[in-house]
Coordinates of C-alpha atoms and ligand atoms in Angstrom, one line a residue:
Chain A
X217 CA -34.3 16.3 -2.5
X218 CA -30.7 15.5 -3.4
X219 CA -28.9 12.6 -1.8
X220 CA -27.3 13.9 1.2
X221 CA -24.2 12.5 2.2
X222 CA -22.9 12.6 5.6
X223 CA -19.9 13.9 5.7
X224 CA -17.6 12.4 8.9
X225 CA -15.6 15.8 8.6
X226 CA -18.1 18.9 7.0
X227 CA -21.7 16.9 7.4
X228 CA -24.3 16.2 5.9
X229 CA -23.5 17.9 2.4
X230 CA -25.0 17.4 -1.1
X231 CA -24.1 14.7 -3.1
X232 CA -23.1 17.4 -6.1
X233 CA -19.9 18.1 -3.9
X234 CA -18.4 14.6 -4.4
X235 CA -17.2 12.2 -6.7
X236 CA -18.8 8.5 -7.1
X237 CA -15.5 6.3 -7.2
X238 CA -17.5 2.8 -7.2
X239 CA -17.4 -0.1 -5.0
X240 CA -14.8 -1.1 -2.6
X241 CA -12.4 -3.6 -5.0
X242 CA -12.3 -7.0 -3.2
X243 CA -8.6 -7.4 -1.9
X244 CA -7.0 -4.3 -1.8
X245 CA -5.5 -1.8 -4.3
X246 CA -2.2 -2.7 -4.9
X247 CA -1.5 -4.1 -8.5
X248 CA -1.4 -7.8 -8.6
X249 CA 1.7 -10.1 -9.5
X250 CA -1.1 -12.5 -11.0
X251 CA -2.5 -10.9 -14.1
X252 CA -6.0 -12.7 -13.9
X253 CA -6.7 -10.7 -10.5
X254 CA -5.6 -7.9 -12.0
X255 CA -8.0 -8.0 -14.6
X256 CA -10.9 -9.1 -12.2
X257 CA -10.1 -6.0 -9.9
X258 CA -10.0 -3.0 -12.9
X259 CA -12.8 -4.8 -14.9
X260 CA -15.4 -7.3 -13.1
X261 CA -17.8 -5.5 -10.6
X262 CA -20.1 -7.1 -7.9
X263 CA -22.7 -4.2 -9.1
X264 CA -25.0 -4.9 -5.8
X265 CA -28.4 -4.5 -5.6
X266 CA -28.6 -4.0 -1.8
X267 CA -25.7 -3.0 0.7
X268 CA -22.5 -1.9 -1.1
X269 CA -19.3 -0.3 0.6
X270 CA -18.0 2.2 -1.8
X271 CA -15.5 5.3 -1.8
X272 CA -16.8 8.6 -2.3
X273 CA -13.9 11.8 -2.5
X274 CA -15.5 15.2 -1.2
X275 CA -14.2 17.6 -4.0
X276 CA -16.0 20.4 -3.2
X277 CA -15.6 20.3 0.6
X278 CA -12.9 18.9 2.6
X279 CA -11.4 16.9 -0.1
X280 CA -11.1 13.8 1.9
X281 CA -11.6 10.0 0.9
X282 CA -14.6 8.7 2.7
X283 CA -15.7 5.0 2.8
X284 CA -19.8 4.5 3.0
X285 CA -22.3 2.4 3.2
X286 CA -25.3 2.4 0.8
X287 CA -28.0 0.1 0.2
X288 CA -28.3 1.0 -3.9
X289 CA -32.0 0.0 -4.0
X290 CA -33.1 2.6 -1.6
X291 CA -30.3 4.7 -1.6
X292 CA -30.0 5.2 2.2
X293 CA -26.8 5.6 3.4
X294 CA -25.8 2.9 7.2
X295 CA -22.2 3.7 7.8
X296 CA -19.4 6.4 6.8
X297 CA -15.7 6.5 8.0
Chain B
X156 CA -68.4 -0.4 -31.7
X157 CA -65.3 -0.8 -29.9
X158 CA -64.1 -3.4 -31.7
X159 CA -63.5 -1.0 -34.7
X160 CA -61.0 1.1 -32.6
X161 CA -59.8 -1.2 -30.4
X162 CA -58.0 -4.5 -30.9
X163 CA -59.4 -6.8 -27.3
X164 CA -56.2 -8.6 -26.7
X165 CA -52.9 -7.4 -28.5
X166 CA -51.0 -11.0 -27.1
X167 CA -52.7 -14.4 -27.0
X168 CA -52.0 -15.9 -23.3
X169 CA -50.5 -19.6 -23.9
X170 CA -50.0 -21.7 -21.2
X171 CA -46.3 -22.2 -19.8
X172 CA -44.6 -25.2 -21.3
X173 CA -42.2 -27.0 -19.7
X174 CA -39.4 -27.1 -22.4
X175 CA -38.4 -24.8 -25.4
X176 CA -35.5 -24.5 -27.5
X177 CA -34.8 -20.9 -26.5
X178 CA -36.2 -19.2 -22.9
X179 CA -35.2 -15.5 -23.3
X180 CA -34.9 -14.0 -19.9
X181 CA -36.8 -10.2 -20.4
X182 CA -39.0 -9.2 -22.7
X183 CA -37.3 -5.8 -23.6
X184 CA -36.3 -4.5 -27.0
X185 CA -33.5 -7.1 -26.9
X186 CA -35.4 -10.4 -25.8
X187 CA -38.0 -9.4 -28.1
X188 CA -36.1 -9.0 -31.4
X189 CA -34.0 -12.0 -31.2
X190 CA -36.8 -13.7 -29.9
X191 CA -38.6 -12.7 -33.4
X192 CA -35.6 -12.9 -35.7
X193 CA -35.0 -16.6 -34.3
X194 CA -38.4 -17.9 -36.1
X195 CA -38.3 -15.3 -38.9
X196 CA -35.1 -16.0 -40.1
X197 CA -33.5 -19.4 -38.6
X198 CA -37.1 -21.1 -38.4
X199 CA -36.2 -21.8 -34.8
X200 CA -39.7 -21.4 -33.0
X201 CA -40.0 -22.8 -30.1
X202 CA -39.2 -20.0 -28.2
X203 CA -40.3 -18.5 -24.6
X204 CA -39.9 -15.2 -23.8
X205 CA -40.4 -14.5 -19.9
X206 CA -40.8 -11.0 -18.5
X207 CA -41.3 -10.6 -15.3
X208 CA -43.2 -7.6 -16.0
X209 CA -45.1 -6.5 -18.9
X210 CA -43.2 -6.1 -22.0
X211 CA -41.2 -2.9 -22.5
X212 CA -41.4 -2.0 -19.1
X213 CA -37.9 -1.2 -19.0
X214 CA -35.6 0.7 -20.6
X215 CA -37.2 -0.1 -24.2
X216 CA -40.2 1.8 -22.6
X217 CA -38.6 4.2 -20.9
X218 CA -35.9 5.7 -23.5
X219 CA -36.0 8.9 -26.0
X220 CA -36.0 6.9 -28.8
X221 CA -33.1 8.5 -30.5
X222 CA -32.2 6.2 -33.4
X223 CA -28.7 7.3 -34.9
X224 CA -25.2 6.2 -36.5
X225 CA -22.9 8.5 -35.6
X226 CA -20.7 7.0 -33.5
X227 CA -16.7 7.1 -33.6
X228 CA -14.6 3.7 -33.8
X229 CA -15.3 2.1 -37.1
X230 CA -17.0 -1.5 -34.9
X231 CA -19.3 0.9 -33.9
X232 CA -20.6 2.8 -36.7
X233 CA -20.4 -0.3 -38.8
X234 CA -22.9 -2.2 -35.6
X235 CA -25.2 0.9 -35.4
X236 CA -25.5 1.9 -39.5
X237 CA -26.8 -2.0 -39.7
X238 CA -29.6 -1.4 -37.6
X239 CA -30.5 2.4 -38.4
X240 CA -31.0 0.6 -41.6
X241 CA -33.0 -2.4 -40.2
X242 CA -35.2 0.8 -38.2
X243 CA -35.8 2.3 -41.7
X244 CA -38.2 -0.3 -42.9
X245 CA -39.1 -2.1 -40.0
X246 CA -42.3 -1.1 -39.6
X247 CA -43.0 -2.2 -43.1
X248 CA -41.2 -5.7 -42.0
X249 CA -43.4 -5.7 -39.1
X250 CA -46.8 -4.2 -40.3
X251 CA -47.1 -1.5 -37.4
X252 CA -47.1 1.8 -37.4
X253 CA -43.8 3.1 -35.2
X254 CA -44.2 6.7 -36.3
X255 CA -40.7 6.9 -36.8
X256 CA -39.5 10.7 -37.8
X257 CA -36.8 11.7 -39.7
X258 CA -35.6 14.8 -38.0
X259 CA -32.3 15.4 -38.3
X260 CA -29.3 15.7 -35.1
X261 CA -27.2 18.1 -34.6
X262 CA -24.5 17.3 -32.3
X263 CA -23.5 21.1 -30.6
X264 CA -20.2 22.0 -29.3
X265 CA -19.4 25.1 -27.5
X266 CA -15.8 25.2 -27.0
X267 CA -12.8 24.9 -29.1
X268 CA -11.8 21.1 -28.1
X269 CA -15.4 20.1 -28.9
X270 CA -15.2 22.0 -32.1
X271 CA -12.3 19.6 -33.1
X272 CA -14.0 16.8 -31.8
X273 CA -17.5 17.0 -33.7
X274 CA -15.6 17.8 -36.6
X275 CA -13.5 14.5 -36.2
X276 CA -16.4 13.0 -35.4
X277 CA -17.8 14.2 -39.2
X278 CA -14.8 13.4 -41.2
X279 CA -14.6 9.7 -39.4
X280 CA -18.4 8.9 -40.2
X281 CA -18.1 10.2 -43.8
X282 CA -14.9 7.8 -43.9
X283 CA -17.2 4.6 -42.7
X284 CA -20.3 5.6 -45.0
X285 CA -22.7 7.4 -42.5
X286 CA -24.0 11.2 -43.4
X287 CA -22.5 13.5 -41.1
X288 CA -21.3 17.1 -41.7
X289 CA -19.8 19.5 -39.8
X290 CA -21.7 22.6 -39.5
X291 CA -19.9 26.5 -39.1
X292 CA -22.5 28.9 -36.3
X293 CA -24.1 30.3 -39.2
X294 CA -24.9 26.6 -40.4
X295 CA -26.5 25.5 -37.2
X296 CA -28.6 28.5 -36.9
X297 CA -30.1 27.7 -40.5
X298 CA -30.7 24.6 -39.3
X299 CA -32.4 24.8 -36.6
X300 CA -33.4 28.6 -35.9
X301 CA -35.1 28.0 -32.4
X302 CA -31.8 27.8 -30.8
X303 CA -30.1 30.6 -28.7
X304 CA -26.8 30.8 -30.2
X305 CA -25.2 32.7 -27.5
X306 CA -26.1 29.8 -25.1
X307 CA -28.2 31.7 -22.8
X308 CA -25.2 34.3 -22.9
X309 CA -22.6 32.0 -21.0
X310 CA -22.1 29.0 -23.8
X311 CA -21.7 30.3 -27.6
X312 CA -22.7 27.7 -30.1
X313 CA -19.5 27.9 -32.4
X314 CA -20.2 24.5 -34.4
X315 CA -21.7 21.5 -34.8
X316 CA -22.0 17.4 -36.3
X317 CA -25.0 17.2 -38.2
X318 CA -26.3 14.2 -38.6
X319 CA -29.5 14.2 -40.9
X320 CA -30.6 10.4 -40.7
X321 CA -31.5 10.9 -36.9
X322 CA -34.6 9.7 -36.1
X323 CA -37.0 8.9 -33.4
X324 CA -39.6 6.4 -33.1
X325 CA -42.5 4.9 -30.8
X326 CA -40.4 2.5 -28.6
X327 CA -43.5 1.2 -27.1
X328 CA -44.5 0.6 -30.4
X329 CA -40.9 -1.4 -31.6
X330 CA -41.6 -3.6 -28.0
X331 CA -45.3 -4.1 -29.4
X332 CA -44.6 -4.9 -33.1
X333 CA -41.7 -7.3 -32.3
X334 CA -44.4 -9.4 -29.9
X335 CA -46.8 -9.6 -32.1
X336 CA -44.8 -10.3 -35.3
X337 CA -43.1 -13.5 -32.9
X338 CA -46.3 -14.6 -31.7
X339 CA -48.2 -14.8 -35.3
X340 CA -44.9 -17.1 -36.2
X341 CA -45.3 -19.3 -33.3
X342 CA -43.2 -17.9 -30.1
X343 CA -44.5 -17.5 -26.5
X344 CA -44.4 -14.2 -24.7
X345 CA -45.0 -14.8 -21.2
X346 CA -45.9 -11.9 -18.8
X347 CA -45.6 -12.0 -15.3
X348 CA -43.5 -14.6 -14.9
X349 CA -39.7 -13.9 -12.8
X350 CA -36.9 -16.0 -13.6
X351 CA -35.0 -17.1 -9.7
X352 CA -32.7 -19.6 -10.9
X353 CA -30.2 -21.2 -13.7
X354 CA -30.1 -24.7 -14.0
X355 CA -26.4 -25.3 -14.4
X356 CA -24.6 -29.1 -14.8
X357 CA -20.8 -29.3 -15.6
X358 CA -20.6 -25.5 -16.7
X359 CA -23.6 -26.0 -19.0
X360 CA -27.2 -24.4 -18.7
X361 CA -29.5 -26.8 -18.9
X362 CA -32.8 -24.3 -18.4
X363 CA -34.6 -21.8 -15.8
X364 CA -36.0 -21.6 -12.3
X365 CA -38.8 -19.4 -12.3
X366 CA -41.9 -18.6 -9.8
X367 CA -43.7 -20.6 -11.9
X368 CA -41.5 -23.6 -11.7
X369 CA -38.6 -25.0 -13.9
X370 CA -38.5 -24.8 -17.3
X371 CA -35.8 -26.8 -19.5
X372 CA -33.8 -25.4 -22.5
X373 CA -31.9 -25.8 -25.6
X374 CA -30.2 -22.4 -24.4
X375 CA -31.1 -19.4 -22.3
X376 CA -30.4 -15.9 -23.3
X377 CA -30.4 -13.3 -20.4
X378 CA -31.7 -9.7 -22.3
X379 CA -32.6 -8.0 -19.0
X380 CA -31.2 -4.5 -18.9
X381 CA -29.7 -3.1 -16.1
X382 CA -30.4 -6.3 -14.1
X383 CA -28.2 -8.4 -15.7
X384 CA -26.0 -8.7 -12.8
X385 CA -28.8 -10.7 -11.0
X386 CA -28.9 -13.3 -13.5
X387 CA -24.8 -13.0 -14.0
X388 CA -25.1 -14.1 -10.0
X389 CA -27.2 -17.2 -11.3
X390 CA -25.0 -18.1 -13.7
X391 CA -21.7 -17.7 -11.4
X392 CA -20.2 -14.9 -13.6
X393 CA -19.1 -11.3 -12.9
X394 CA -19.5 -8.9 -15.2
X395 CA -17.7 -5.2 -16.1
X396 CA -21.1 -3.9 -15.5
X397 CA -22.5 -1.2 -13.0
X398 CA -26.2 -0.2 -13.1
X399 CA -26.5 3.7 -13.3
X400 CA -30.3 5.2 -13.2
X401 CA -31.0 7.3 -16.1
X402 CA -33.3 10.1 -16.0
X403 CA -35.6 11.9 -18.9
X404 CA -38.3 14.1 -18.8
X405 CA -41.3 16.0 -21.1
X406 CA -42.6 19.5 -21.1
X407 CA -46.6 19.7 -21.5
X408 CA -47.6 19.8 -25.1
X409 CA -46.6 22.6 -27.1
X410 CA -47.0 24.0 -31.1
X411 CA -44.7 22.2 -33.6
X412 CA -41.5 24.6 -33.5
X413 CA -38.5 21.5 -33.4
X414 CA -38.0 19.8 -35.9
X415 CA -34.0 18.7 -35.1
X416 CA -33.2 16.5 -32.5
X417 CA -30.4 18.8 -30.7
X418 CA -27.6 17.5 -28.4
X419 CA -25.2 20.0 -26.8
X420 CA -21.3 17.5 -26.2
X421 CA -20.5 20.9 -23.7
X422 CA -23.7 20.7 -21.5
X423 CA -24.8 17.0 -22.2
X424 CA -28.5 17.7 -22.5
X425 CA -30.1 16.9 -25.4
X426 CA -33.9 17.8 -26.8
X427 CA -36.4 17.0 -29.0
X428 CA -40.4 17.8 -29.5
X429 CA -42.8 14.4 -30.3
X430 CA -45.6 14.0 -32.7
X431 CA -47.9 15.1 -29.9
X432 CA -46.1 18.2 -29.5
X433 CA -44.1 17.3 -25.9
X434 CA -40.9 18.4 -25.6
X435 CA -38.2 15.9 -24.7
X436 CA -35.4 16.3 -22.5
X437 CA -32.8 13.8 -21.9
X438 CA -29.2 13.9 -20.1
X439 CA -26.3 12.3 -18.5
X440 CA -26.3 9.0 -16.2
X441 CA -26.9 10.2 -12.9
X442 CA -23.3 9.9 -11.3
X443 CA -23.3 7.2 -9.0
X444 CA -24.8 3.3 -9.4
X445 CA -27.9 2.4 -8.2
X446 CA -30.8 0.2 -8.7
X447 CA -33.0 2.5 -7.6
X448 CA -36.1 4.3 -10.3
X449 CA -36.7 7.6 -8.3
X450 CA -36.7 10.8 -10.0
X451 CA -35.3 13.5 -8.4
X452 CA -36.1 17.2 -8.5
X453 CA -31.6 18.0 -8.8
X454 CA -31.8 16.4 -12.3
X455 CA -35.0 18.3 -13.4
X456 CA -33.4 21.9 -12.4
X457 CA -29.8 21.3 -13.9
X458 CA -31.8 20.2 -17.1
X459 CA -33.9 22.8 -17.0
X460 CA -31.1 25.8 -16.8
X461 CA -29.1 23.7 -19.4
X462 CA -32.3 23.3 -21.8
X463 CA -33.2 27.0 -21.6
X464 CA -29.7 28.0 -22.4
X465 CA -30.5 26.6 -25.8
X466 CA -34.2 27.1 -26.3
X467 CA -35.6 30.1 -24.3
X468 CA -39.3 29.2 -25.2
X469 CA -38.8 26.1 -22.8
X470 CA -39.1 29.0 -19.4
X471 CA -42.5 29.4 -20.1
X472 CA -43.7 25.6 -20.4
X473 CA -44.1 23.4 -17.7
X474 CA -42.6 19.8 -16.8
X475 CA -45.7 17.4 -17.0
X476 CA -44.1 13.7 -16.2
X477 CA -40.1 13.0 -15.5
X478 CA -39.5 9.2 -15.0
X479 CA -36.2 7.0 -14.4
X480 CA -34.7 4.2 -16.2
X481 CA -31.9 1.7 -15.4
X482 CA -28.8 1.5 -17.4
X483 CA -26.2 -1.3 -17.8
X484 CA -23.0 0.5 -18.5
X485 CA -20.3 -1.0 -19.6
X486 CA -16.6 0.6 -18.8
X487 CA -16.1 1.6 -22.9
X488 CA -19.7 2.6 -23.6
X489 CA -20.0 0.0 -26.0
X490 CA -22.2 -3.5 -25.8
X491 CA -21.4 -6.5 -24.3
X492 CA -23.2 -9.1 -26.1
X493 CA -22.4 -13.0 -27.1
X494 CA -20.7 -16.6 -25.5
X495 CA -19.6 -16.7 -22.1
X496 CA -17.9 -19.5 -19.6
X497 CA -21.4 -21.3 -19.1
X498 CA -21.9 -23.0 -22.0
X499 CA -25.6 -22.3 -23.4
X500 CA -25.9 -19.6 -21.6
X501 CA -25.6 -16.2 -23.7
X502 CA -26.1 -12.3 -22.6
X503 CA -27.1 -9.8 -24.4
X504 CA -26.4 -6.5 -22.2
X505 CA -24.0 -3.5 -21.7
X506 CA -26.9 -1.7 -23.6
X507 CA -26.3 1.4 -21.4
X508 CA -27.8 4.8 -22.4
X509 CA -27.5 3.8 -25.7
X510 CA -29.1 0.5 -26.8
X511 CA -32.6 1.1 -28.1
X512 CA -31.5 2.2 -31.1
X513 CA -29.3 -1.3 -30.9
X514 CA -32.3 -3.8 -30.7
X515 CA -32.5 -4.7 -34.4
X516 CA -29.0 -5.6 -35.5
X517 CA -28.4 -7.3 -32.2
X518 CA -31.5 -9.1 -32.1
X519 CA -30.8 -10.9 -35.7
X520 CA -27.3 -11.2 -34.9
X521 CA -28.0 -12.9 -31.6
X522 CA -30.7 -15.1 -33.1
X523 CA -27.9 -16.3 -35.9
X524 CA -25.5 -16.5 -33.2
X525 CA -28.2 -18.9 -31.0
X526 CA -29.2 -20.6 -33.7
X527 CA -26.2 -21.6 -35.7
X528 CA -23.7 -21.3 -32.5
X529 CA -21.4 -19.0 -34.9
X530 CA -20.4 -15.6 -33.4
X531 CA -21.8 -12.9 -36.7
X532 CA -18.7 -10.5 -37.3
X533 CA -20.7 -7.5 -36.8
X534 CA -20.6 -8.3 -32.9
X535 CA -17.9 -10.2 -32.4
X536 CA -16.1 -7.0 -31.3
X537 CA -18.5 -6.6 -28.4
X538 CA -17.9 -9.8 -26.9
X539 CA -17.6 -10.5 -23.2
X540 CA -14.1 -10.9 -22.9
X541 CA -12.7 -8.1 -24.4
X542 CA -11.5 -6.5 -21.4
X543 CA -9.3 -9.5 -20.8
X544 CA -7.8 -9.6 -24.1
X545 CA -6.9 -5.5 -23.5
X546 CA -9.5 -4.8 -27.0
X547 CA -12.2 -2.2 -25.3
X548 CA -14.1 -0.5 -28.0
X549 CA -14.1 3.4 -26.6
X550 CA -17.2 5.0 -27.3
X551 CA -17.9 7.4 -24.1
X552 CA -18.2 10.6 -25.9
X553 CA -20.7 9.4 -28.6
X554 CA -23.0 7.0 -26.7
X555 CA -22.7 8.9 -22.9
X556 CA -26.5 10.5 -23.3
X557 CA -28.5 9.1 -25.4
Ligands
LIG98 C1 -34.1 7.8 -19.9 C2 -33.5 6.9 -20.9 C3 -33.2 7.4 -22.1 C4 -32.6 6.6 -23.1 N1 -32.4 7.1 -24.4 C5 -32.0 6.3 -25.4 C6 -31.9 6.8 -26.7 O1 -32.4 7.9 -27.0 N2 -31.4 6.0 -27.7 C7 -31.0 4.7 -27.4 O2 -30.5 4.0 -28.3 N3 -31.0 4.2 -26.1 C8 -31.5 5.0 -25.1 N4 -31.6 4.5 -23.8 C9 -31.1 3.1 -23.5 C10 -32.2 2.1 -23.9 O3 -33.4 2.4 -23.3 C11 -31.8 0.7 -23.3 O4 -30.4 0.4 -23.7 C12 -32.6 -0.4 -24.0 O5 -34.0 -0.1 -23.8 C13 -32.3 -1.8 -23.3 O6 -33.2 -2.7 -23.8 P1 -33.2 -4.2 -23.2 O7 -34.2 -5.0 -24.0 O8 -31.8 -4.7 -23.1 O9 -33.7 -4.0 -21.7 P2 -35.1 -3.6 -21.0 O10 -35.9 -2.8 -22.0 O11 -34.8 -2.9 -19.7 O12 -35.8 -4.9 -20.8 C14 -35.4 -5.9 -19.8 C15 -36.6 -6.6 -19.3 O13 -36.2 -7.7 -18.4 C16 -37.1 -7.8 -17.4 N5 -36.5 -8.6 -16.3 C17 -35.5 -8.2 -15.5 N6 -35.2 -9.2 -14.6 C18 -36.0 -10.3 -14.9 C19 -36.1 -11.6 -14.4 N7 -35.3 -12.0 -13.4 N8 -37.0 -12.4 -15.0 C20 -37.8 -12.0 -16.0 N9 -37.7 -10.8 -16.6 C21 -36.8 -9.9 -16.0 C22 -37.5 -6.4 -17.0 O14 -38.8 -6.4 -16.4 C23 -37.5 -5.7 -18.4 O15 -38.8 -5.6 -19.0 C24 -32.2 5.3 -22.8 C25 -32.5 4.8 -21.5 C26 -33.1 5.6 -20.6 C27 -33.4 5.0 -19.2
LIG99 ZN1 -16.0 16.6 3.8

């Protein structure tokens, strides 16, 4: 079976319709005054083995940003805005 | 009688000391080689290697054992020619048979920017001393006659990088041969046991925590694939590292028809038929991190339709085992190896979907670097802080598979 992810606005949808974008940065988005966080937030990664909070874009559907929760051992999938 | 076939024990069990001057954290490829080159060539033997595991039950067991040197940026090729070379003889060095296989890759690209790029790819490897040539249609077909070259009617072959040192090789075998070649000069392979802890003083590592109890060292090197972020965590350090699963798969044994190892840049798939007459199909990462080692039946039909499109024989075979390995990628697709913040505590890691071919020029040149604390040139463009100082060593299209 393919990962299904649930969708807040289309459902539970195939994971072939989205794109991975990766764990939530710590901090925000905006670009940093101080150049070390800056380099911590494109570069380092927490790479969790357990619950992560990442962002997932639905391409193929509503092309909408969504925000989940996935434990990356098991794959299953607790929380999605 | 079954001592004529069979050796009884391929590793000597030694009991656990309590001190060494190296503990190597994973008894992969990585830990394995450095762990051998360390006695063999610095005379530094008292060595632990601990594996949680058995040996090579990770990616070095798990890969599709493509050896090659064709990469792009001149760090790279000059990294990966060095230990095609080391592959050539090594199981002379060793004294085990690795039934390596000189087969040939060709590199397929089946549109017009891919053209330019495997002919780029050509010219630049010529430039930095590795054997690649660009193939016209009519070339690839003579080279490897099997192949569709109208791409199953939707992707014409128009071209190809031929590379004819590409290889493959046992990788249980390399995992096997660099054990015992350690062991018979002195160092301790230790299965089964699970390194929990770093023992860190004033930012220096001062030795492990393992379920078995701590154990001191001169220095510690963490060679544990795609779980290298655990022991980063130990050691207070964040890497550029995500852990993607990696998937392959076999067909049931056929008759000898490939000899060429084929990749396709357009469809990422590549392919390639063993000594015992399985056929070989690897890919890309699958497209989100994970930690998890679960095949999955999405991979194993877009394969499948991209595999066919090449070879039409493959329809009528079936798949008889698909298994799932875990990759450390780095954000350049190139190694991240050396020195860190802690001091005597080294990584060897960032080895991707692309580091079994790696394991012999990074295991001497980690062994020189642990033993005489000087970082060997040939790496010292991988090292761990590369991203900081804005020098990433771009590799993506050439390393992204296999
Ligand atoms: C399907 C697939 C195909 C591939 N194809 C190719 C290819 O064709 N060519 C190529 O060059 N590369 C290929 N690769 C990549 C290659 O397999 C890896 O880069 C390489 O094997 C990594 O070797 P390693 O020694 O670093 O890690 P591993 O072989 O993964 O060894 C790490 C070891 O560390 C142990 N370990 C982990 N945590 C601990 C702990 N806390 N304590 C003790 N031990 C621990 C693990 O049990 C494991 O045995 C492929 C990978 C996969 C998955
Ligand atoms: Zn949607």
């Amino acid at each position: 079976m393919a990962l299904m992810i649930p969708c807040p606005h289309c459902g539970r949808r195939p994971y072939g319709e989205f794109w991975a974008s990766g764990e939530l940065p710590e901090g925000g988005h905006g670009v940093e005054a101080d150049v070390e966080a800056d380099y911590r937030r494109v570069w380092l990664r927490r790479n969790v083995a357990g619950d992560q909070r990442e962002r997932w874009f639905h391409h193929a559907g509503c092309r909408r940003w969504l925000t989940l929760t996935r434990n990356t051992i098991t794959n299953a999938i607790h929380d999605v805005v | 009688m079954l001592k004529l076939f069979r050796r009884e024990q391929y590793l000597r069990v030694d009991t656990l000391g309590d001190r060494y001057d190296v503990v190597i954290i994973g008894g992969g490829g990585h830990g394995l080689a450095t762990a051998y080159y360390l006695a063999a060539k610095f005379g530094v033997t008292k060595v632990a290697v601990l594996e949680r595991a058995y040996i090579g039950s990770g990616g070095t067991g798990r890969n599709t054992t493509v050896l090659r040197a064709n990469y792009k940026t001149p760090e790279t090729i000059a990294f990966y020619r060095a230990s095609y070379q080391l592959y050539a003889t090594l199981g002379q060095d060793l004294d085990y048979n690795m039934l390596r296989s000189q087969r040939g890759l060709l590199w397929l690209a089946h549109s017009e920017p891919q053209l330019r790029n495997q002919r780029e790819r050509a010219l630049q490897n010529q430039q930095f001393g590795v054997n690649t040539v660009f193939l016209d249609a009519a070339q690839v077909k003579a080279t490897c006659p099997e192949l569709d070259m109208t791409g199953g009617g939707k992707r014409p072959i128009l071209g190809a990088a031929y590379h004819p040192p590409g290889a493959i090789i046992r990788h249980d075998a390399v995992a096997w041969a660099y054990a015992m070649a350690a062991q018979r000069l002195g160092v301790e392979i230790h299965q089964g046991i699970e390194v929990t802890g770093l023992d860190i003083e004033g930012g220096r590592c001062r030795g492990v925590r393992t379920n078995q109890g701590p154990i001191a060292a001169g220095k510690v090197l963490s060679a544990v694939g795609g779980y290298v972020t655990d022991i980063a965590n130990m050691a207070g350090i964040r890497l550029p590292i995500v852990t993607h699963p990696l998937q392959a798969y076999v067909t049931e044994a056929y008759k000898p028809v490939l000899d060429r190892i084929v990749a396709s840049a357009d469809l990422h798939i590549y392919v390639s038929q063993s000594a015992r007459g399985e056929v070989l199909i690897g890919a890309e990462i699958d497209p989100f991190t994970s930690y998890s080692t679960r095949s999955t039946f999405p991979f194993l039909a877009s394969c499948s339709a991209r595999a066919i499109d090449l070879f039409p024989f493959l329809a009528k075979l079936r798949i008889l085992r698909q298994w799932t390995g875990l990759c450390d990628m780095t954000p350049d697709y190139s190694p991240l190896m050396g020195l860190c913040e802690v001091e005597n505590f080294l990584i060897s890691s960032g080895w991707g979907t692309w580091g079994f071919k790696a394991i012999p020029a990074s295991g001497l040149a980690m062994a020189e670097l642990l033993a005489t604390g000087q970082v060997p040139s040939l790496i010292a463009p991988f090292a761990l802080d590369r991203f900081r100082r804005d020098r990433a060593v771009p590799e993506r299209a050439s390393a992204g598979t296999h």
